[in-house]
Amino acid sequence: MGSMIAPVKGTRDFYPEDMFVRSWLYQKIREVSQLFGYLEFDAPFLERIDLYAAKSGEELVREQAFVFQDRGGDAITLRPELTPSLARMIAQRQKQLVFPQRWWSFGPFWRYERPQKGRTREFFQWNVDLLGADSPASDAELLAICASFFKLVGLQADQVQVRVNSRHLMDRVIAEIGIDSQKKQSVFQLIDKRDKLSMDSWHSLAIENDINETQFDLLVKALADKNLWKKSDELVSVFDMLSQMDLAEYVSFDPQVIRGLDYYTGIVFEARDISKDGRAILGGGHYGNLVSDVGGDPLPGVGFAMGDVMMRLVLEKYGCLPEFQNTTASVLVTVFDQELLPKSLQLAGQIRAGGIKCVCMTEVSKLVKQFKYADRIGVPLVIVMGPEEVAKDEVTVKDLVTRSQENVTRENLIDYLAIKLAQSSA
RNA sequence: GUGCCUGUAGCUCAACGGCAGAGCGCCUCACUGUGGCUGAGGAGGCUGAGGGUUCGAAACCGUCCAGGCACCCCA
């Protein structure tokens, strides 16, 4: 045990029960994405570091991306996010694509960060983007996708909420308060930190950032204003459209939502556990210009990304995860003795040919052990074929759930099993 | 990068500086053609590693390793 090589920090082993959850999540994601007419795509997991350096947070990329030199000496990184790759892919075909395009993706990403609750170094992310669209209706569509996803996996509006704000609105608020637009970034960061600090230390931080007392008071007042969104035409229509789609209960206004990304220009949003337990489940927003950095013509859009780590924690907390089955088989064929092993294998083959998932014992042991094994892995039906059955060209089928068993002729077996299984799954 | 917490049986955890234990799980048997339940037995540990203090260390001290949590950041 001591000599076992430890897994890479921040990675996860997906045991069958974990893989089951991952696959289930992927399936739900696909379902919702396709329900809204989106197309699945993917980008390389490896990219040149330059692709990310072109964007705002260069330092962060250098510090928080997995970077290495390939044999040719190029700086390669495991992708820390999808958007730059998406931008390149769109830019390459910008002249031939019909816009708006609706794309989604689910895959692995890597960030060299200190792991903690809801954050690992290797994680999966669902990305959804509506490209070439610039209207409140397109913003509302992405929010509707989030809400529909929550609904589909069984999360309720009193458990998770998508909190929405508008960068335009906040720009205006800051201007009205009389804060220089050059200080916009630092004020945004300040707003972002409101929840983590006490009012006193937040006040001190504000003063440090050259906000005067009058401005501070006005800022506090603005952030406390539940009706602030009414001053934003885009938010008003976004909320109205969500009501039309009957999904408004999942979405609410929150002036404190800012998001770190510089390229967001319109609405920004994030979803989290209503009790603010843990970090954001997903985050996204409207961008005015996705592709010009990588050589395309300006193209607006709206998108979001959801990480699997936080999502799973929330699903677990609210009991939304499906129950894991320790086997995929519906039937287990026992092996009476060494002599009958070939006949058992043949029987299992026939059952599979009939389209029924079946495991045949490969180790010969006492029936007690074989039944116990069947019970442990959760197979509902067990077949015994000993000398008595062989003589009559029958098998014994035992239902482990009802504890009853019946003798069935080989000829009728597939039909019998199919009916049995249809009954128990109903 | 900074700070705090935790490493004991397969798992979850006990043990005042004085014989390392429990529950669950596992194996065997009761049950030589039938699982769960019950009962009776049994296996399983260099207490994360390597040092120091001590008559004596799982416990105390410092080092390393691993994990967790928070800060930072969050593309």
Tab-separated table of N, CA and C in Angstrom, chain A residues 108-163:
chain	number	residue	atom	x	y	z
A	108	PRO	N	-13.221	17.819	-20.590
A	108	PRO	CA	-12.304	18.093	-19.484
A	108	PRO	C	-11.506	19.380	-19.651
A	109	PHE	N	-11.208	20.003	-18.536
A	109	PHE	CA	-10.384	21.207	-18.494
A	109	PHE	C	-9.436	21.105	-17.317
A	110	TRP	N	-8.369	21.890	-17.356
A	110	TRP	CA	-7.344	21.809	-16.312
A	110	TRP	C	-6.924	23.204	-15.862
A	111	ARG	N	-6.867	23.359	-14.569
A	111	ARG	CA	-6.351	24.618	-14.014
A	111	ARG	C	-5.476	24.301	-12.816
A	112	TYR	N	-4.304	24.891	-12.792
A	112	TYR	CA	-3.358	24.602	-11.732
A	112	TYR	C	-3.663	25.475	-10.527
A	113	GLU	N	-4.634	25.029	-9.743
A	113	GLU	CA	-5.039	25.804	-8.578
A	113	GLU	C	-4.981	24.921	-7.345
A	114	ARG	N	-5.091	25.517	-6.212
A	114	ARG	CA	-5.128	24.742	-4.983
A	114	ARG	C	-6.510	24.117	-4.861
A	115	PRO	N	-6.589	22.782	-4.815
A	115	PRO	CA	-7.910	22.133	-4.748
A	115	PRO	C	-8.625	22.442	-3.433
A	116	GLN	N	-9.901	22.574	-3.484
A	116	GLN	CA	-10.716	22.735	-2.281
A	116	GLN	C	-12.146	22.366	-2.639
A	117	LYS	N	-13.051	22.627	-1.725
A	117	LYS	CA	-14.420	22.190	-1.950
A	117	LYS	C	-14.987	22.776	-3.243
A	118	GLY	N	-15.424	21.890	-4.117
A	118	GLY	CA	-16.022	22.344	-5.362
A	118	GLY	C	-15.009	22.738	-6.417
A	119	ARG	N	-13.718	22.538	-6.123
A	119	ARG	CA	-12.704	22.924	-7.109
A	119	ARG	C	-11.571	21.912	-7.169
A	120	THR	N	-11.346	21.366	-8.347
A	120	THR	CA	-10.267	20.414	-8.563
A	120	THR	C	-9.371	20.953	-9.679
A	121	ARG	N	-8.256	20.273	-9.947
A	121	ARG	CA	-7.372	20.743	-11.015
A	121	ARG	C	-7.791	20.187	-12.368
A	122	GLU	N	-8.494	19.077	-12.319
A	122	GLU	CA	-9.024	18.490	-13.544
A	122	GLU	C	-10.521	18.379	-13.357
A	123	PHE	N	-11.275	18.966	-14.267
A	123	PHE	CA	-12.724	18.973	-14.077
A	123	PHE	C	-13.404	18.964	-15.436
A	124	PHE	N	-14.686	18.747	-15.420
A	124	PHE	CA	-15.456	18.762	-16.657
A	124	PHE	C	-16.340	19.995	-16.687
A	125	GLN	N	-16.550	20.479	-17.895
A	125	GLN	CA	-17.356	21.686	-18.005
A	125	GLN	C	-18.329	21.579	-19.168
A	126	TRP	N	-19.512	22.048	-18.902
A	126	TRP	CA	-20.537	22.166	-19.946
A	126	TRP	C	-20.494	23.599	-20.439
A	127	ASN	N	-20.256	23.768	-21.725
A	127	ASN	CA	-20.245	25.106	-22.307
A	127	ASN	C	-21.398	25.234	-23.295
A	128	VAL	N	-22.094	26.340	-23.202
A	128	VAL	CA	-23.190	26.605	-24.140
A	128	VAL	C	-23.027	28.023	-24.669
A	129	ASP	N	-23.075	28.174	-25.984
A	129	ASP	CA	-22.948	29.501	-26.559
A	129	ASP	C	-23.941	29.709	-27.686
A	130	LEU	N	-24.492	30.909	-27.690
A	130	LEU	CA	-25.350	31.361	-28.781
A	130	LEU	C	-24.582	32.482	-29.461
A	131	LEU	N	-24.127	32.204	-30.683
A	131	LEU	CA	-23.174	33.099	-31.355
A	131	LEU	C	-23.839	33.890	-32.470
A	132	GLY	N	-23.502	35.151	-32.526
A	132	GLY	CA	-24.078	35.988	-33.573
A	132	GLY	C	-25.453	36.486	-33.201
A	133	ALA	N	-25.684	36.657	-31.934
A	133	ALA	CA	-26.973	37.146	-31.452
A	133	ALA	C	-26.711	38.258	-30.447
A	134	ASP	N	-27.581	39.246	-30.434
A	134	ASP	CA	-27.285	40.426	-29.619
A	134	ASP	C	-28.537	41.010	-28.972
A	135	SER	N	-29.521	40.170	-28.721
A	135	SER	CA	-30.785	40.694	-28.230
A	135	SER	C	-31.095	40.185	-26.832
A	136	PRO	N	-31.970	40.884	-26.108
A	136	PRO	CA	-32.412	40.371	-24.809
A	136	PRO	C	-33.015	38.976	-24.926
A	137	ALA	N	-33.641	38.682	-26.055
A	137	ALA	CA	-34.247	37.361	-26.222
A	137	ALA	C	-33.177	36.272	-26.246
A	138	SER	N	-32.014	36.580	-26.818
A	138	SER	CA	-30.949	35.584	-26.834
A	138	SER	C	-30.378	35.404	-25.431
A	139	ASP	N	-30.264	36.497	-24.690
A	139	ASP	CA	-29.831	36.380	-23.297
A	139	ASP	C	-30.830	35.530	-22.506
A	140	ALA	N	-32.092	35.794	-22.731
A	140	ALA	CA	-33.136	35.054	-22.023
A	140	ALA	C	-33.081	33.572	-22.383
A	141	GLU	N	-32.731	33.280	-23.619
A	141	GLU	CA	-32.657	31.882	-24.035
A	141	GLU	C	-31.615	31.111	-23.233
A	142	LEU	N	-30.438	31.721	-23.035
A	142	LEU	CA	-29.397	31.037	-22.269
A	142	LEU	C	-29.820	30.832	-20.823
A	143	LEU	N	-30.485	31.830	-20.267
A	143	LEU	CA	-30.976	31.691	-18.895
A	143	LEU	C	-32.042	30.596	-18.837
A	144	ALA	N	-32.821	30.511	-19.902
A	144	ALA	CA	-33.859	29.474	-19.959
A	144	ALA	C	-33.223	28.084	-20.010
A	145	ILE	N	-32.082	27.977	-20.686
A	145	ILE	CA	-31.385	26.690	-20.733
A	145	ILE	C	-30.926	26.288	-19.328
A	146	CYS	N	-30.354	27.247	-18.615
A	146	CYS	CA	-29.919	26.975	-17.230
A	146	CYS	C	-31.108	26.504	-16.394
A	147	ALA	N	-32.169	27.260	-16.463
A	147	ALA	CA	-33.342	26.952	-15.641
A	147	ALA	C	-33.917	25.587	-16.021
A	148	SER	N	-33.973	25.311	-17.333
A	148	SER	CA	-34.521	24.031	-17.783
A	148	SER	C	-33.657	22.878	-17.315
A	149	PHE	N	-32.346	23.108	-17.307
A	149	PHE	CA	-31.452	22.061	-16.833
A	149	PHE	C	-31.726	21.756	-15.354
A	150	PHE	N	-31.824	22.787	-14.561
A	150	PHE	CA	-32.090	22.583	-13.136
A	150	PHE	C	-33.395	21.821	-12.936
A	151	LYS	N	-34.376	22.219	-13.720
A	151	LYS	CA	-35.675	21.571	-13.633
A	151	LYS	C	-35.557	20.082	-13.979
A	152	LEU	N	-34.814	19.814	-15.042
A	152	LEU	CA	-34.686	18.441	-15.533
A	152	LEU	C	-33.990	17.525	-14.525
A	153	VAL	N	-32.976	18.041	-13.838
A	153	VAL	CA	-32.265	17.185	-12.889
A	153	VAL	C	-32.949	17.161	-11.522
A	154	GLY	N	-34.039	17.896	-11.402
A	154	GLY	CA	-34.818	17.807	-10.175
A	154	GLY	C	-34.487	18.839	-9.118
A	155	LEU	N	-33.710	19.856	-9.490
A	155	LEU	CA	-33.427	20.928	-8.536
A	155	LEU	C	-34.550	21.956	-8.621
A	156	GLN	N	-34.950	22.469	-7.463
A	156	GLN	CA	-36.068	23.393	-7.441
A	156	GLN	C	-35.626	24.833	-7.258
A	157	ALA	N	-36.535	25.712	-7.578
A	157	ALA	CA	-36.214	27.140	-7.556
A	157	ALA	C	-35.930	27.646	-6.144
A	158	ASP	N	-36.330	26.900	-5.129
A	158	ASP	CA	-35.987	27.321	-3.774
A	158	ASP	C	-34.702	26.637	-3.298
A	159	GLN	N	-34.031	25.959	-4.239
A	159	GLN	CA	-32.743	25.331	-3.913
A	159	GLN	C	-31.592	26.003	-4.661
A	160	VAL	N	-31.808	26.261	-5.931
A	160	VAL	CA	-30.793	26.970	-6.725
A	160	VAL	C	-31.439	28.146	-7.451
A	161	GLN	N	-30.647	29.185	-7.660
A	161	GLN	CA	-31.112	30.370	-8.379
A	161	GLN	C	-30.037	30.865	-9.330
A	162	VAL	N	-30.481	31.300	-10.494
A	162	VAL	CA	-29.571	31.988	-11.397
A	162	VAL	C	-29.709	33.473	-11.088
A	163	ARG	N	-28.612	34.082	-10.702
A	163	ARG	CA	-28.639	35.501	-10.355
A	163	ARG	C	-28.064	36.308	-11.508
